[in-house]
């Protein structure tokens, strides 16, 4: 006996899909900024220094002396001449006391006293060493007040764009069931 057989044949469904990717861009613009540095406030105070020039020795060297200096020198010269004159007169007196010892003291005294003997020495030229220089520097006072920088910043927001992707599905193969009887 032949029993019919049931034969079932199936085809599965097949899905297909297509993906369009998403697109995203992020851009960060630079911040706008400015920096300014104000100049520091500075005050400098200095009193003038003291310069002293003493050229008294140079003037004395070329015989341009002050009245006081010239008076002192003339007084000293006069004192010296007085002492020399007293010594000369004492010597001449001693020679006259001893006239009996011979010689001719009176004519020799006349000849000696008739001569005019003097010397004149004008000074030399002023030299560098004869001028005294001194300088006394004054102190310097400085006040400095620094200034803080002025910084201004304007941040920029990020620029963001996003385009979502797509996923599409399609049925590429339909399901199928075939039933058949075979004897």
PDB file of C-alpha atoms in Angstrom:
ATOM      1  CA  UNK A   1       0.000   0.000   0.000  1.00  0.00           C
ATOM      2  CA  UNK A   2       1.117   3.300  -0.922  1.00  0.00           C
ATOM      3  CA  UNK A   3       0.534   5.961   1.593  1.00  0.00           C
ATOM      4  CA  UNK A   4       0.794   9.418   0.263  1.00  0.00           C
ATOM      5  CA  UNK A   5       3.479  11.495   1.802  1.00  0.00           C
ATOM      6  CA  UNK A   6       3.141  15.041   2.684  1.00  0.00           C
ATOM      7  CA  UNK A   7       6.034  17.079   1.520  1.00  0.00           C
ATOM      8  CA  UNK A   8       6.489  20.603   2.919  1.00  0.00           C
ATOM      9  CA  UNK A   9       9.079  22.921   1.476  1.00  0.00           C
ATOM     10  CA  UNK A  10       9.630  26.365   3.100  1.00  0.00           C
ATOM     11  CA  UNK A  11      11.608  29.373   2.025  1.00  0.00           C
ATOM     12  CA  UNK A  12      12.496  31.774   4.753  1.00  0.00           C
ATOM     13  CA  UNK A  13      11.988  35.485   4.439  1.00  0.00           C
ATOM     14  CA  UNK A  14      15.123  37.502   3.958  1.00  0.00           C
ATOM     15  CA  UNK A  15      15.351  41.091   5.105  1.00  0.00           C
ATOM     16  CA  UNK A  16      17.784  43.609   3.676  1.00  0.00           C
ATOM     17  CA  UNK A  17      18.726  46.918   5.158  1.00  0.00           C
ATOM     18  CA  UNK A  18      20.545  50.055   4.043  1.00  0.00           C
ATOM     19  CA  UNK A  19      22.287  52.393   6.517  1.00  0.00           C
ATOM     20  CA  UNK A  20      23.001  56.006   5.685  1.00  0.00           C
ATOM     21  CA  UNK A  21      25.439  57.114   8.395  1.00  0.00           C
ATOM     22  CA  UNK A  22      24.841  60.151  10.546  1.00  0.00           C
ATOM     23  CA  UNK A  23      26.946  63.284  10.063  1.00  0.00           C
ATOM     24  CA  UNK A  24      28.147  65.383  12.946  1.00  0.00           C
ATOM     25  CA  UNK A  25      30.424  68.420  12.866  1.00  0.00           C
ATOM     26  CA  UNK A  26      31.661  70.305  15.896  1.00  0.00           C
ATOM     27  CA  UNK A  27      33.603  73.505  15.431  1.00  0.00           C
ATOM     28  CA  UNK A  28      34.942  75.623  18.269  1.00  0.00           C
ATOM     29  CA  UNK A  29      35.715  79.202  17.184  1.00  0.00           C
ATOM     30  CA  UNK A  30      38.579  80.871  19.027  1.00  0.00           C
ATOM     31  CA  UNK A  31      37.656  83.218  21.815  1.00  0.00           C
ATOM     32  CA  UNK A  32      38.009  86.933  21.128  1.00  0.00           C
ATOM     33  CA  UNK A  33      40.380  88.463  23.588  1.00  0.00           C
ATOM     34  CA  UNK A  34      42.513  91.520  24.143  1.00  0.00           C
ATOM     35  CA  UNK A  35      45.269  92.247  26.628  1.00  0.00           C
ATOM     36  CA  UNK A  36      46.409  95.761  27.432  1.00  0.00           C
ATOM     37  CA  UNK A  37      49.248  96.550  29.773  1.00  0.00           C
ATOM     38  CA  UNK A  38      49.074 100.126  31.066  1.00  0.00           C
ATOM     39  CA  UNK A  39      52.475 101.654  31.717  1.00  0.00           C
ATOM     40  CA  UNK A  40      53.623 101.755  35.319  1.00  0.00           C
ATOM     41  CA  UNK A  41      53.458 105.124  37.021  1.00  0.00           C
ATOM     42  CA  UNK A  42      56.977 106.171  37.919  1.00  0.00           C
ATOM     43  CA  UNK A  43      58.146 109.262  39.764  1.00  0.00           C
ATOM     44  CA  UNK A  44      61.859 110.026  40.061  1.00  0.00           C
ATOM     45  CA  UNK A  45      63.055 112.850  42.279  1.00  0.00           C
ATOM     46  CA  UNK A  46      66.690 113.811  42.574  1.00  0.00           C
ATOM     47  CA  UNK A  47      68.079 116.837  44.251  1.00  0.00           C
ATOM     48  CA  UNK A  48      71.075 118.363  42.495  1.00  0.00           C
ATOM     49  CA  UNK A  49      74.467 117.171  43.657  1.00  0.00           C
ATOM     50  CA  UNK A  50      76.981 119.547  45.200  1.00  0.00           C
ATOM     51  CA  UNK A  51      80.077 120.345  43.130  1.00  0.00           C
ATOM     52  CA  UNK A  52      82.874 122.260  44.823  1.00  0.00           C
ATOM     53  CA  UNK A  53      85.803 123.683  42.851  1.00  0.00           C
ATOM     54  CA  UNK A  54      88.638 125.269  44.832  1.00  0.00           C
ATOM     55  CA  UNK A  55      91.200 126.932  42.585  1.00  0.00           C
ATOM     56  CA  UNK A  56      92.888 129.018  45.258  1.00  0.00           C
ATOM     57  CA  UNK A  57      96.205 127.155  44.828  1.00  0.00           C
ATOM     58  CA  UNK A  58      96.120 127.702  41.056  1.00  0.00           C
ATOM     59  CA  UNK A  59      95.547 131.451  41.462  1.00  0.00           C
ATOM     60  CA  UNK A  60      98.303 131.613  44.063  1.00  0.00           C
ATOM     61  CA  UNK A  61     100.612 129.797  41.632  1.00  0.00           C
ATOM     62  CA  UNK A  62     100.260 132.568  39.031  1.00  0.00           C
ATOM     63  CA  UNK A  63     100.538 135.231  41.743  1.00  0.00           C
ATOM     64  CA  UNK A  64      96.894 136.284  41.656  1.00  0.00           C
ATOM     65  CA  UNK A  65      96.422 136.037  45.387  1.00  0.00           C
ATOM     66  CA  UNK A  66      93.665 137.273  47.627  1.00  0.00           C
ATOM     67  CA  UNK A  67      94.209 140.366  49.754  1.00  0.00           C
ATOM     68  CA  UNK A  68      94.348 138.326  52.951  1.00  0.00           C
ATOM     69  CA  UNK A  69      96.900 135.903  51.496  1.00  0.00           C
ATOM     70  CA  UNK A  70      99.009 138.736  50.065  1.00  0.00           C
ATOM     71  CA  UNK A  71      98.912 140.560  53.453  1.00  0.00           C
ATOM     72  CA  UNK A  72     100.018 137.423  55.291  1.00  0.00           C
ATOM     73  CA  UNK A  73     102.909 136.896  52.861  1.00  0.00           C
ATOM     74  CA  UNK A  74     104.017 140.550  53.043  1.00  0.00           C
ATOM     75  CA  UNK A  75     103.883 140.454  56.845  1.00  0.00           C
ATOM     76  CA  UNK A  76     106.017 137.291  56.862  1.00  0.00           C
ATOM     77  CA  UNK A  77     108.477 138.841  54.371  1.00  0.00           C
ATOM     78  CA  UNK A  78     108.624 142.038  56.449  1.00  0.00           C
ATOM     79  CA  UNK A  79     109.305 140.091  59.622  1.00  0.00           C
ATOM     80  CA  UNK A  80     112.087 138.163  57.852  1.00  0.00           C
ATOM     81  CA  UNK A  81     113.628 141.375  56.457  1.00  0.00           C
ATOM     82  CA  UNK A  82     113.446 142.976  59.899  1.00  0.00           C
ATOM     83  CA  UNK A  83     115.307 140.050  61.455  1.00  0.00           C
ATOM     84  CA  UNK A  84     117.890 140.121  58.655  1.00  0.00           C
ATOM     85  CA  UNK A  85     118.295 143.899  59.119  1.00  0.00           C
ATOM     86  CA  UNK A  86     118.815 143.533  62.880  1.00  0.00           C
ATOM     87  CA  UNK A  87     121.393 140.785  62.262  1.00  0.00           C
ATOM     88  CA  UNK A  88     123.161 142.963  59.648  1.00  0.00           C
ATOM     89  CA  UNK A  89     123.249 145.961  61.990  1.00  0.00           C
ATOM     90  CA  UNK A  90     124.589 143.831  64.832  1.00  0.00           C
ATOM     91  CA  UNK A  91     127.282 142.446  62.547  1.00  0.00           C
ATOM     92  CA  UNK A  92     128.196 145.924  61.278  1.00  0.00           C
ATOM     93  CA  UNK A  93     128.247 147.225  64.868  1.00  0.00           C
ATOM     94  CA  UNK A  94     130.620 144.447  65.846  1.00  0.00           C
ATOM     95  CA  UNK A  95     132.878 145.300  62.875  1.00  0.00           C
ATOM     96  CA  UNK A  96     132.897 148.991  63.844  1.00  0.00           C
ATOM     97  CA  UNK A  97     133.736 148.109  67.457  1.00  0.00           C
ATOM     98  CA  UNK A  98     136.759 146.266  66.216  1.00  0.00           C
ATOM     99  CA  UNK A  99     137.932 148.963  63.809  1.00  0.00           C
ATOM    100  CA  UNK A 100     141.244 148.983  65.540  1.00  0.00           C
ATOM    101  CA  UNK A 101     141.909 145.473  64.275  1.00  0.00           C
ATOM    102  CA  UNK A 102     142.338 146.823  60.757  1.00  0.00           C
ATOM    103  CA  UNK A 103     140.309 146.609  57.615  1.00  0.00           C
ATOM    104  CA  UNK A 104     138.047 149.291  56.337  1.00  0.00           C
ATOM    105  CA  UNK A 105     134.575 148.533  57.683  1.00  0.00           C
ATOM    106  CA  UNK A 106     132.973 151.898  56.785  1.00  0.00           C
ATOM    107  CA  UNK A 107     133.661 151.832  53.009  1.00  0.00           C
ATOM    108  CA  UNK A 108     132.775 148.121  52.827  1.00  0.00           C
ATOM    109  CA  UNK A 109     129.496 148.796  54.696  1.00  0.00           C
ATOM    110  CA  UNK A 110     128.672 151.642  52.281  1.00  0.00           C
ATOM    111  CA  UNK A 111     129.417 149.479  49.258  1.00  0.00           C
ATOM    112  CA  UNK A 112     127.342 146.608  50.653  1.00  0.00           C
ATOM    113  CA  UNK A 113     124.372 148.825  51.556  1.00  0.00           C
ATOM    114  CA  UNK A 114     124.394 150.701  48.245  1.00  0.00           C
ATOM    115  CA  UNK A 115     123.492 147.604  46.261  1.00  0.00           C
ATOM    116  CA  UNK A 116     119.801 146.992  45.546  1.00  0.00           C
ATOM    117  CA  UNK A 117     119.257 143.263  45.639  1.00  0.00           C
ATOM    118  CA  UNK A 118     115.833 141.808  44.999  1.00  0.00           C
ATOM    119  CA  UNK A 119     114.360 138.852  43.219  1.00  0.00           C
ATOM    120  CA  UNK A 120     110.993 138.644  41.469  1.00  0.00           C
ATOM    121  CA  UNK A 121     109.486 135.303  40.745  1.00  0.00           C
ATOM    122  CA  UNK A 122     106.114 135.424  39.039  1.00  0.00           C
ATOM    123  CA  UNK A 123     104.258 132.187  39.623  1.00  0.00           C
ATOM    124  CA  UNK A 124     103.978 129.406  37.111  1.00  0.00           C
ATOM    125  CA  UNK A 125     100.946 128.397  35.088  1.00  0.00           C
ATOM    126  CA  UNK A 126      98.006 126.724  36.814  1.00  0.00           C
ATOM    127  CA  UNK A 127      98.293 122.972  36.757  1.00  0.00           C
ATOM    128  CA  UNK A 128      95.618 120.309  37.074  1.00  0.00           C
ATOM    129  CA  UNK A 129      96.875 119.231  40.498  1.00  0.00           C
ATOM    130  CA  UNK A 130      96.380 122.741  41.861  1.00  0.00           C
ATOM    131  CA  UNK A 131      92.585 122.659  41.412  1.00  0.00           C
ATOM    132  CA  UNK A 132      90.644 120.776  44.086  1.00  0.00           C
ATOM    133  CA  UNK A 133      87.401 119.195  42.889  1.00  0.00           C
ATOM    134  CA  UNK A 134      84.861 117.470  45.073  1.00  0.00           C
ATOM    135  CA  UNK A 135      81.406 116.210  44.172  1.00  0.00           C
ATOM    136  CA  UNK A 136      78.774 115.085  46.629  1.00  0.00           C
ATOM    137  CA  UNK A 137      75.995 113.178  44.889  1.00  0.00           C
ATOM    138  CA  UNK A 138      72.452 113.598  46.115  1.00  0.00           C
ATOM    139  CA  UNK A 139      70.127 110.695  46.770  1.00  0.00           C
ATOM    140  CA  UNK A 140      67.545 109.575  44.235  1.00  0.00           C
ATOM    141  CA  UNK A 141      63.974 108.838  45.284  1.00  0.00           C
ATOM    142  CA  UNK A 142      61.996 106.548  43.006  1.00  0.00           C
ATOM    143  CA  UNK A 143      58.317 105.635  43.372  1.00  0.00           C
ATOM    144  CA  UNK A 144      57.027 102.945  41.025  1.00  0.00           C
ATOM    145  CA  UNK A 145      53.375 101.885  40.981  1.00  0.00           C
ATOM    146  CA  UNK A 146      52.821  98.931  38.663  1.00  0.00           C
ATOM    147  CA  UNK A 147      49.512  98.718  36.792  1.00  0.00           C
ATOM    148  CA  UNK A 148      47.571  95.475  36.420  1.00  0.00           C
ATOM    149  CA  UNK A 149      46.954  94.232  32.890  1.00  0.00           C
ATOM    150  CA  UNK A 150      43.472  94.685  31.421  1.00  0.00           C
ATOM    151  CA  UNK A 151      42.346  91.358  29.977  1.00  0.00           C
ATOM    152  CA  UNK A 152      39.027  91.057  28.127  1.00  0.00           C
ATOM    153  CA  UNK A 153      37.828  87.664  26.906  1.00  0.00           C
ATOM    154  CA  UNK A 154      34.681  86.954  24.852  1.00  0.00           C
ATOM    155  CA  UNK A 155      34.195  83.170  24.678  1.00  0.00           C
ATOM    156  CA  UNK A 156      32.534  81.702  21.576  1.00  0.00           C
ATOM    157  CA  UNK A 157      29.951  78.930  21.759  1.00  0.00           C
ATOM    158  CA  UNK A 158      30.772  75.737  19.917  1.00  0.00           C
ATOM    159  CA  UNK A 159      29.053  75.281  16.554  1.00  0.00           C
ATOM    160  CA  UNK A 160      27.466  71.882  16.394  1.00  0.00           C
ATOM    161  CA  UNK A 161      25.533  70.359  13.517  1.00  0.00           C
ATOM    162  CA  UNK A 162      24.083  66.861  13.520  1.00  0.00           C
ATOM    163  CA  UNK A 163      22.289  65.090  10.719  1.00  0.00           C
ATOM    164  CA  UNK A 164      20.857  61.777  11.912  1.00  0.00           C
ATOM    165  CA  UNK A 165      21.436  58.747   9.796  1.00  0.00           C
ATOM    166  CA  UNK A 166      18.740  56.570   8.221  1.00  0.00           C
ATOM    167  CA  UNK A 167      18.234  52.879   8.345  1.00  0.00           C
ATOM    168  CA  UNK A 168      15.842  51.479   5.788  1.00  0.00           C
ATOM    169  CA  UNK A 169      14.704  47.875   5.665  1.00  0.00           C
ATOM    170  CA  UNK A 170      13.279  46.027   2.688  1.00  0.00           C
ATOM    171  CA  UNK A 171      12.118  42.536   2.178  1.00  0.00           C
ATOM    172  CA  UNK A 172      14.518  40.956  -0.233  1.00  0.00           C
ATOM    173  CA  UNK A 173      12.880  37.512  -0.287  1.00  0.00           C
ATOM    174  CA  UNK A 174       9.313  36.685   0.596  1.00  0.00           C
ATOM    175  CA  UNK A 175       8.615  33.701   2.773  1.00  0.00           C
ATOM    176  CA  UNK A 176       7.125  30.798   0.988  1.00  0.00           C
ATOM    177  CA  UNK A 177       5.598  27.530   2.081  1.00  0.00           C
ATOM    178  CA  UNK A 178       4.879  24.820  -0.512  1.00  0.00           C
ATOM    179  CA  UNK A 179       2.968  21.754   0.504  1.00  0.00           C
ATOM    180  CA  UNK A 180       2.845  18.842  -1.866  1.00  0.00           C
ATOM    181  CA  UNK A 181       1.450  15.303  -1.687  1.00  0.00           C
ATOM    182  CA  UNK A 182       3.501  12.603  -3.154  1.00  0.00           C
ATOM    183  CA  UNK A 183       2.272   9.177  -3.691  1.00  0.00           C
TER     184      UNK A 183
END
